[in-house]
PDB file of C-alpha atoms in Angstrom:
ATOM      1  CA  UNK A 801     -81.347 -84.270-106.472  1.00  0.00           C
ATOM      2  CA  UNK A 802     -79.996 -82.920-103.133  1.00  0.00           C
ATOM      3  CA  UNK A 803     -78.878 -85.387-100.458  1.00  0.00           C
ATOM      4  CA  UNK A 804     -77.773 -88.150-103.426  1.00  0.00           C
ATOM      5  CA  UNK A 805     -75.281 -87.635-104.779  1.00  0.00           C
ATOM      6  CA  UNK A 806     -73.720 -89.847-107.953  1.00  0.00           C
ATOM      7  CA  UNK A 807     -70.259 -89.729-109.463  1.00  0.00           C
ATOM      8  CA  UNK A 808     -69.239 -89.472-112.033  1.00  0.00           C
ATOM      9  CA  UNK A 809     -71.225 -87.718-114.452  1.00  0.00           C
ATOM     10  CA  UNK A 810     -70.010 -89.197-117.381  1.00  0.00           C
ATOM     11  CA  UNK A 811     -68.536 -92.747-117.695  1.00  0.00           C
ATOM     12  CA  UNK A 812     -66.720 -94.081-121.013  1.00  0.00           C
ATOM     13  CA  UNK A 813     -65.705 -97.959-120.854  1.00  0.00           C
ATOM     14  CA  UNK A 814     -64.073-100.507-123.273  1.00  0.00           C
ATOM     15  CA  UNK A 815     -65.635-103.514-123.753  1.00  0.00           C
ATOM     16  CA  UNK A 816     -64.583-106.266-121.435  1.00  0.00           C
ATOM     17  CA  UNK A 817     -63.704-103.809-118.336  1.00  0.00           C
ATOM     18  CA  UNK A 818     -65.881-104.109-115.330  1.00  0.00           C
ATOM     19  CA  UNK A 819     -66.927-100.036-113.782  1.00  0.00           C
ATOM     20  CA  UNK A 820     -67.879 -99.101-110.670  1.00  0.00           C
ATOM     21  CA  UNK A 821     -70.632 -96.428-110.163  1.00  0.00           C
ATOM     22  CA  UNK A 822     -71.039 -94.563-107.044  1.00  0.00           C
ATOM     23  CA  UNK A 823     -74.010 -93.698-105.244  1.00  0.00           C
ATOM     24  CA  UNK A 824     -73.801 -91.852-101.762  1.00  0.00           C
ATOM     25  CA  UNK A 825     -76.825 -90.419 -99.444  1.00  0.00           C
ATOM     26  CA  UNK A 826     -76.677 -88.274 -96.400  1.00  0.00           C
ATOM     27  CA  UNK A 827     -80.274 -88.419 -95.568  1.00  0.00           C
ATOM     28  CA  UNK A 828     -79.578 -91.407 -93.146  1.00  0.00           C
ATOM     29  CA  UNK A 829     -82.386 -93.084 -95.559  1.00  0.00           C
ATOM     30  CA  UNK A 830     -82.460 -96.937 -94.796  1.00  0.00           C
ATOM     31  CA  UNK A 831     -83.269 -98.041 -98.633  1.00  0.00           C
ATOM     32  CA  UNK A 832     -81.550 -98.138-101.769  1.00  0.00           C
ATOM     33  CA  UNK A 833     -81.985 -98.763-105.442  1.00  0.00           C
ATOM     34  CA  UNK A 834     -80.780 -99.227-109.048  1.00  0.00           C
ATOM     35  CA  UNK A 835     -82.492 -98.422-111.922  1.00  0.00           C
ATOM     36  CA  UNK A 836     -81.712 -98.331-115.486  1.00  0.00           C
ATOM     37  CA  UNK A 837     -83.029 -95.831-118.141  1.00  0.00           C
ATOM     38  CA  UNK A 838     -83.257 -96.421-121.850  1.00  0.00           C
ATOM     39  CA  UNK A 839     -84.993 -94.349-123.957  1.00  0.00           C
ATOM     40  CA  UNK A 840     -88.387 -95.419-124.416  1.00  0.00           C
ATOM     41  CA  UNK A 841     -88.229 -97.776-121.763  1.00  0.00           C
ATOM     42  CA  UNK A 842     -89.379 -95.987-118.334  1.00  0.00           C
ATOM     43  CA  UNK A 843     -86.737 -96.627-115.551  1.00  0.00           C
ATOM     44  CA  UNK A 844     -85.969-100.802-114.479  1.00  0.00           C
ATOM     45  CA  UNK A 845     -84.893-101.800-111.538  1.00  0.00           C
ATOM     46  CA  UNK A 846     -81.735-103.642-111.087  1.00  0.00           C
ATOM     47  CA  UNK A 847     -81.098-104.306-107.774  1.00  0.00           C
ATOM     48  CA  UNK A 848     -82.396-102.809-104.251  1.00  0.00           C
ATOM     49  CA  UNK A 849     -81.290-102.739-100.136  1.00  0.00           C
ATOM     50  CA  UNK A 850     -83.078-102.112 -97.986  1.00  0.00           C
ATOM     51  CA  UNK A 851     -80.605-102.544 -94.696  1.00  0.00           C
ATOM     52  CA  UNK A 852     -77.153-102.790 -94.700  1.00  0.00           C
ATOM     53  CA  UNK A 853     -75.212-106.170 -95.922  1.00  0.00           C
ATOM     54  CA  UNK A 854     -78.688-107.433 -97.540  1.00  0.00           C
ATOM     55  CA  UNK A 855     -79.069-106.152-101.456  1.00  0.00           C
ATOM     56  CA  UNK A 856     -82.133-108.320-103.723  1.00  0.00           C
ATOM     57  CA  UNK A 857     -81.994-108.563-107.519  1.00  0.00           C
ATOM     58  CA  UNK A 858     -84.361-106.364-109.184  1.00  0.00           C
ATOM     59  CA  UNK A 859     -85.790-107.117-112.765  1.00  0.00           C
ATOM     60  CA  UNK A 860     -82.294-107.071-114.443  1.00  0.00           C
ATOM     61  CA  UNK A 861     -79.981-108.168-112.520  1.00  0.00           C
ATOM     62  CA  UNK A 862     -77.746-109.779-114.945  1.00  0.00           C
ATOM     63  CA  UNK A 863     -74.140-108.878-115.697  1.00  0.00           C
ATOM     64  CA  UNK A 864     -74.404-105.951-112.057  1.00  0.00           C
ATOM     65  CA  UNK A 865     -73.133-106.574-108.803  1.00  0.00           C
ATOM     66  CA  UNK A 866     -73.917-104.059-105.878  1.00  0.00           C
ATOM     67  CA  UNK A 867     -72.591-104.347-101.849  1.00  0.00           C
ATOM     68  CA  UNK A 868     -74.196-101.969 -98.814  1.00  0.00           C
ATOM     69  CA  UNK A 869     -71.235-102.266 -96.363  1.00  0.00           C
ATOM     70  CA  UNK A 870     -72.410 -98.685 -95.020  1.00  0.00           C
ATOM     71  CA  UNK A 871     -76.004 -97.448 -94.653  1.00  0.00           C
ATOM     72  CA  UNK A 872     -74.823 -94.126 -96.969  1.00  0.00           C
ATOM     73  CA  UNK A 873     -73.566 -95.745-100.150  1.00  0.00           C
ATOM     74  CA  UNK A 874     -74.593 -98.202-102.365  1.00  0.00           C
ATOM     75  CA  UNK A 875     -72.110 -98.788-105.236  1.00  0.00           C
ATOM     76  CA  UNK A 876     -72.731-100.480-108.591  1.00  0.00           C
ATOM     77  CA  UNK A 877     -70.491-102.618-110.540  1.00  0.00           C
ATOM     78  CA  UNK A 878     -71.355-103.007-114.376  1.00  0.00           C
ATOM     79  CA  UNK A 879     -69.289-106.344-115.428  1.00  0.00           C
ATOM     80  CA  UNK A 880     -67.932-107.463-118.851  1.00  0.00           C
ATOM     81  CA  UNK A 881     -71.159-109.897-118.109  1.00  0.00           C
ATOM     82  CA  UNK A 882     -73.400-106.977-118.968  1.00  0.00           C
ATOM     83  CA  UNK A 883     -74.068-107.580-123.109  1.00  0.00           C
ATOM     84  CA  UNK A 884     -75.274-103.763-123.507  1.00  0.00           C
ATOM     85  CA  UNK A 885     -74.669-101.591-120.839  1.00  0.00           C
ATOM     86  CA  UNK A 886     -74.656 -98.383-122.491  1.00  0.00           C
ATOM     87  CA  UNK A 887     -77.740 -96.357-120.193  1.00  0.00           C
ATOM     88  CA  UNK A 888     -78.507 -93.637-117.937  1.00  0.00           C
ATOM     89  CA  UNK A 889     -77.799 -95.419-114.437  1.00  0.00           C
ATOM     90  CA  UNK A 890     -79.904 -93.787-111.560  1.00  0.00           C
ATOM     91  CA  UNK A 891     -79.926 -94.543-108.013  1.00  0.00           C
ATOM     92  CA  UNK A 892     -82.403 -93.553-105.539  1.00  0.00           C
ATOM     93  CA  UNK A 893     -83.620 -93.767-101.878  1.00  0.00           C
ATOM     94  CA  UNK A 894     -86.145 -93.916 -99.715  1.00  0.00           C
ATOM     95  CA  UNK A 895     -86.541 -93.027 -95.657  1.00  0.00           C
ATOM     96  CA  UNK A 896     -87.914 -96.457 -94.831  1.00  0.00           C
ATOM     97  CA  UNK A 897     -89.485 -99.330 -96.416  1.00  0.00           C
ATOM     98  CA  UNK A 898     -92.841 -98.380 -96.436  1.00  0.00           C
ATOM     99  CA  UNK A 899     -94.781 -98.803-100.168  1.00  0.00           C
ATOM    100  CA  UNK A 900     -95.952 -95.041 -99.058  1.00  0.00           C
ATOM    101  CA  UNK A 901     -92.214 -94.018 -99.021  1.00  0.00           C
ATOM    102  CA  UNK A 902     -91.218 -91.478-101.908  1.00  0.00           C
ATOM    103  CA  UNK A 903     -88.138 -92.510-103.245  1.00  0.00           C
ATOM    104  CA  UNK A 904     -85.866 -89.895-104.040  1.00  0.00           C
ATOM    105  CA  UNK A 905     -83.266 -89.698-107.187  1.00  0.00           C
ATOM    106  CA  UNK A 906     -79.371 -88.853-107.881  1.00  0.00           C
ATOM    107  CA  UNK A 907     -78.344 -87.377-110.632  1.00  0.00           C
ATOM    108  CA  UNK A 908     -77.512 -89.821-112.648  1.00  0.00           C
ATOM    109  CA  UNK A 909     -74.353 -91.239-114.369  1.00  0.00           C
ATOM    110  CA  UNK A 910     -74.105 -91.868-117.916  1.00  0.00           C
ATOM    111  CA  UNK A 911     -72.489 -94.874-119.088  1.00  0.00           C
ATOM    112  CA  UNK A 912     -70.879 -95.526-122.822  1.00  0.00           C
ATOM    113  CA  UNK A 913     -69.483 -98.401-124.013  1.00  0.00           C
ATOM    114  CA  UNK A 914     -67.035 -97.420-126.979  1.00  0.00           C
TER     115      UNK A 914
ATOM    116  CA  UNK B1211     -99.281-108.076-111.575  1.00  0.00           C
ATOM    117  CA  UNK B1212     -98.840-103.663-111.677  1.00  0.00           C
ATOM    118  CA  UNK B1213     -98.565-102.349-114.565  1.00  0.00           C
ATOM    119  CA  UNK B1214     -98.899 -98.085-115.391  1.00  0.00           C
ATOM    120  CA  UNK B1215     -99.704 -96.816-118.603  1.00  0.00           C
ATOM    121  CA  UNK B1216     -99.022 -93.594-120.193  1.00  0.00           C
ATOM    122  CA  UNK B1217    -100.645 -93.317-122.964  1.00  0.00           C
ATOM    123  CA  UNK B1218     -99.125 -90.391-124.651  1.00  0.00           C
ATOM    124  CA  UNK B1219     -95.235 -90.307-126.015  1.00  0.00           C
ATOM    125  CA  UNK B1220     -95.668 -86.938-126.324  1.00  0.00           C
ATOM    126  CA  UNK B1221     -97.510 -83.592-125.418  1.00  0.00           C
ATOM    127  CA  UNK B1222     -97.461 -80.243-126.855  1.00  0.00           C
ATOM    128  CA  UNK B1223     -99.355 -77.350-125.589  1.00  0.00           C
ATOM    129  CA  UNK B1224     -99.413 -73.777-125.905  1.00  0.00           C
ATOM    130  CA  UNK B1225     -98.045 -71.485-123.155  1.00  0.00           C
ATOM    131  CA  UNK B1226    -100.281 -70.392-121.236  1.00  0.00           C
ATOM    132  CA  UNK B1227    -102.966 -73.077-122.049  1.00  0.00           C
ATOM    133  CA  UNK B1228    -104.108 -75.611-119.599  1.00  0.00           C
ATOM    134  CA  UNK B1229    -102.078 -79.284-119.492  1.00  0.00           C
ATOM    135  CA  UNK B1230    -102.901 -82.834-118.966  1.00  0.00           C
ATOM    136  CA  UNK B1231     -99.953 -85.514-119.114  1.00  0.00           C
ATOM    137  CA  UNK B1232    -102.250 -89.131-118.329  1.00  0.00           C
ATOM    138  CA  UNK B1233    -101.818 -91.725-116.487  1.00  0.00           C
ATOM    139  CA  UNK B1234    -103.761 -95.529-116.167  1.00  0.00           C
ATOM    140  CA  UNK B1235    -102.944 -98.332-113.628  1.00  0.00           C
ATOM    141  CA  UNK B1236    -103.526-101.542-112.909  1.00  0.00           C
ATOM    142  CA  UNK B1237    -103.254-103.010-109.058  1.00  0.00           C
ATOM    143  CA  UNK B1238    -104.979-105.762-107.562  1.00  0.00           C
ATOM    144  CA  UNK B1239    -105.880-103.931-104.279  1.00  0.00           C
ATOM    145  CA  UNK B1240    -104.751-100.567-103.335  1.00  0.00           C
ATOM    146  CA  UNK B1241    -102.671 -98.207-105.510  1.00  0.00           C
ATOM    147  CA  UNK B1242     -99.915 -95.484-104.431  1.00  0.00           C
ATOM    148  CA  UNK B1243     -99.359 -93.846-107.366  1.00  0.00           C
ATOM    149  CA  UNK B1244     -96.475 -90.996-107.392  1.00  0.00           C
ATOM    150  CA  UNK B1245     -95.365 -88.383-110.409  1.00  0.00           C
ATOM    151  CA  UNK B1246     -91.776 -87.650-111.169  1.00  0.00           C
ATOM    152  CA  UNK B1247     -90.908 -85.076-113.508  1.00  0.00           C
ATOM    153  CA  UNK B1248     -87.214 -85.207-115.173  1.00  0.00           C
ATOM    154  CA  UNK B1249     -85.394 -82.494-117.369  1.00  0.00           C
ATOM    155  CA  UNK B1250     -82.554 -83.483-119.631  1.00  0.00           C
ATOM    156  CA  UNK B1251     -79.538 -85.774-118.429  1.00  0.00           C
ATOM    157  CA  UNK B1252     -81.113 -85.199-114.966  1.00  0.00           C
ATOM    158  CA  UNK B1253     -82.395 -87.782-112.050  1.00  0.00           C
ATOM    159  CA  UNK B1254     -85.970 -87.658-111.556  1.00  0.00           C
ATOM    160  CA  UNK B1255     -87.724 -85.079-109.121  1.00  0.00           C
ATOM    161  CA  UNK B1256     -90.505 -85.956-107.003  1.00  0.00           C
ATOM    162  CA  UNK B1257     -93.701 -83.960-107.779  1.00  0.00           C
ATOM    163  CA  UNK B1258     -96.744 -86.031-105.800  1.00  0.00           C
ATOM    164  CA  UNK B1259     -98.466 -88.841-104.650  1.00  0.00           C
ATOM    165  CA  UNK B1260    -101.607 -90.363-103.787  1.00  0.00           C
ATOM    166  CA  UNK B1261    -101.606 -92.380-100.880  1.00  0.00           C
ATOM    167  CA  UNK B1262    -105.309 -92.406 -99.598  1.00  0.00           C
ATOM    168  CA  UNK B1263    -107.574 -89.453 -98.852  1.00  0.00           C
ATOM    169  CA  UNK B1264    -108.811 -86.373-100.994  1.00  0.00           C
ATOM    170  CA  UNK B1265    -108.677 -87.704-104.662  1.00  0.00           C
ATOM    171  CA  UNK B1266    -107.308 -84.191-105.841  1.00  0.00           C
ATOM    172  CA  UNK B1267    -103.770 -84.163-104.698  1.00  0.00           C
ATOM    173  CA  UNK B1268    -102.230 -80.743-105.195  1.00  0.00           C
ATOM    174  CA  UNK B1269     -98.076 -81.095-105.889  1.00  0.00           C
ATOM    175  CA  UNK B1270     -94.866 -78.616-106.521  1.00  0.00           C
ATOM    176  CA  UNK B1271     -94.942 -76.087-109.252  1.00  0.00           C
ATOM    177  CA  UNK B1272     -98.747 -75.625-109.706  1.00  0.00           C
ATOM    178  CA  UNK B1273     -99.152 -79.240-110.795  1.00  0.00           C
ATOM    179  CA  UNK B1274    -101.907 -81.699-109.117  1.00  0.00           C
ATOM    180  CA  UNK B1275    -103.009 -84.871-110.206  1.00  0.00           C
ATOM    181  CA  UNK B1276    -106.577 -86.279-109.520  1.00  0.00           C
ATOM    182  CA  UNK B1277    -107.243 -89.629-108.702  1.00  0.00           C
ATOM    183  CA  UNK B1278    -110.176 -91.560-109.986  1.00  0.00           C
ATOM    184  CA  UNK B1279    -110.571 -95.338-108.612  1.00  0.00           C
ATOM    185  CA  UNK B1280    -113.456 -96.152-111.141  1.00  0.00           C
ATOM    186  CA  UNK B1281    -111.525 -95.180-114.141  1.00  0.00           C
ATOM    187  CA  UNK B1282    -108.197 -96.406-112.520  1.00  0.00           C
ATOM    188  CA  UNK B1283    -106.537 -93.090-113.860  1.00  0.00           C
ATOM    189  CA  UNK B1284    -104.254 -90.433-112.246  1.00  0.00           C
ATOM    190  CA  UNK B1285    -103.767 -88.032-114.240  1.00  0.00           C
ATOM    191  CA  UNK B1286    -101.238 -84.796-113.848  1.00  0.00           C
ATOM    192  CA  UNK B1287    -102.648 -81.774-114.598  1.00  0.00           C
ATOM    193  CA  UNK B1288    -101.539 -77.755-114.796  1.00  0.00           C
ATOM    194  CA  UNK B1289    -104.129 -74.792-115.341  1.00  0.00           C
ATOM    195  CA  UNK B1290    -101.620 -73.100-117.270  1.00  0.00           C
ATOM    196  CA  UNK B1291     -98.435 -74.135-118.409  1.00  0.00           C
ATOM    197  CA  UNK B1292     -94.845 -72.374-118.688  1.00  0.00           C
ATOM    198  CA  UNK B1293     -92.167 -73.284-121.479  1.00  0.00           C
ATOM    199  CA  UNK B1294     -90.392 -73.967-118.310  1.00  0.00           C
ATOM    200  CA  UNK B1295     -92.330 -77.133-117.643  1.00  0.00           C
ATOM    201  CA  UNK B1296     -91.224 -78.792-121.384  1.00  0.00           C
ATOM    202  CA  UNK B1297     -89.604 -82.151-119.801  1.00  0.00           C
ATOM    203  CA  UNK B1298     -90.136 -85.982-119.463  1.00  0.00           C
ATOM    204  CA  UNK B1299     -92.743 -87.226-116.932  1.00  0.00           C
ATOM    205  CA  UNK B1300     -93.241 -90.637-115.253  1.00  0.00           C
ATOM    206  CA  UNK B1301     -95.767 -91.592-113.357  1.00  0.00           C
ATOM    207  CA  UNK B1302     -95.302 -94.709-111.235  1.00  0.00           C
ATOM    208  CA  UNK B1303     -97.485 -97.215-108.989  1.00  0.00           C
ATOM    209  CA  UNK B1304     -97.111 -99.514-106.277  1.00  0.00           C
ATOM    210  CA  UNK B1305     -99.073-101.728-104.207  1.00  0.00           C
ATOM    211  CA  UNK B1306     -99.947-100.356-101.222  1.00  0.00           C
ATOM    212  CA  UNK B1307     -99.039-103.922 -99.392  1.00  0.00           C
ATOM    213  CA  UNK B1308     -95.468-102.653-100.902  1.00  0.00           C
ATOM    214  CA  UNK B1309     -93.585-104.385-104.031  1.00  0.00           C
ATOM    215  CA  UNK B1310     -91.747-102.497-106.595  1.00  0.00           C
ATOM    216  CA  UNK B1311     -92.338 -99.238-107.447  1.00  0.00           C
ATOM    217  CA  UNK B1312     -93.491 -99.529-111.530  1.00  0.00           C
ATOM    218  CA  UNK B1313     -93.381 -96.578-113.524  1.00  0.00           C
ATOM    219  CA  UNK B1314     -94.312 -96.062-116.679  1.00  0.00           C
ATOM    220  CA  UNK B1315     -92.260 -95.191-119.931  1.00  0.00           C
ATOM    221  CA  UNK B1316     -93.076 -91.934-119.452  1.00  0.00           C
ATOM    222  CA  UNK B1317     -94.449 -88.339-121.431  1.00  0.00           C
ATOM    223  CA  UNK B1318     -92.503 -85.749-123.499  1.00  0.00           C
ATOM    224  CA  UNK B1319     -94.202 -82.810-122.640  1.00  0.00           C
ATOM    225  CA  UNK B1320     -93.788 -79.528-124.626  1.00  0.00           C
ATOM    226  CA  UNK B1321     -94.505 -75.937-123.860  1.00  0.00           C
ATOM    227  CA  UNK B1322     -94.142 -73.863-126.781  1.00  0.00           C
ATOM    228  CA  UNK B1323     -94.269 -70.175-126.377  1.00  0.00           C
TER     229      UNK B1323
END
């Protein structure tokens, strides 16, 4: 997990408040990503940048909204939009944007709706 | 389109004993294919890859992962496990012309003592 670093831990929401979820690197990697983890389900993309000020919709896009005003941090915004968002959000990065590039995790943030 | 199959939910194995977690792709072309390993409420941790080269590809904490291009497989592997290495596992594949990395839904593996 070191270099990416995700706060916080442990998110509770109400239903009908938009969150914020941060994601931060310091290993001056140029890419970022989203994914979402259910159980059962492997991890899905949601969105991706890889430069700053240009961010592409993943597979499930729907009801998230990310920005990449500095190379370091890519935030996520979970919206009232999002019908289920209770999920094990993960970001990750990668040094490039190379399909040999490893991408590297955070340690997650957990997200329940109540 | 990629796709990565793990075949398996689930794993058990005795400590000590010799582990397999398996893995089958499908690319059009060219596969990178890359293990994660991930313990509980955790990110994912890089283990491997296979990029191009010698089909055994050796990988942190004793694990290596062999790839076969006839049998499109890439399976992880351990000569003998430790309790310690009872976690989730994903492997993942992309094309090598780039696209999404796709993993798969992943392996409970279990080390009992």
């Amino acid at each position: 997990d070191g270099g990416i670093t995700q706060s916080p831990k442990y998110l509770f929401r109400k239903e009908g408040q938009n969150v914020t979820l941060s994601c931060e690197q310091n290993l001056n990697h140029d890419a970022m990503y989203w994914y979402r983890q259910d159980p059962g389900q492997g991890l899905r993309l949601i969105y991706y940048s890889q430069i700053v000020n240009d961010f592409q919709k993943g597979d499930i896009a729907e009801g998230y909204s990310v920005s990449r005003e500095k190379k370091e941090s890519f935030p996520l915004t979970v919206t009232s939009a999002q019908k289920n968002p209770t999920a094990f959000y993960l970001c990750a990065s990668t040094p490039g944007q190379g399909p040999q590039d490893t991408q590297y995790f955070g340690p997650g943030t957990r997200l329940t709706v109540l | 389109a990629q796709s990565v199959a793990q075949p398996e939910d689930q794993v058990n194995v005795a400590e000590g004993n010799p582990l397999t977690v398996k893995c089958t792709y499908s690319v059009s072309g060219n596969p990178y294919l890359f293990w994660y390993v991930q313990y509980p409420n955790r990110g994912l941790q890089f283990l491997l890859k296979y990029i191009t080269g010698d089909n055994l590809v050796k990988g942190s904490y004793g694990f290596e992962a062999e790839f076969n291009k006839s049998q499109t497989s890439f399976h992880l592997k351990k000569p003998s496990a430790l309790v310690s290495d009872s976690a989730l596992y994903f492997c993942a594949v992309r094309h090598s012309l780039g696209g999404k990395l796709i993993f798969g839904q992943g392996t409970e593996l279990s080390v009992k003592p």
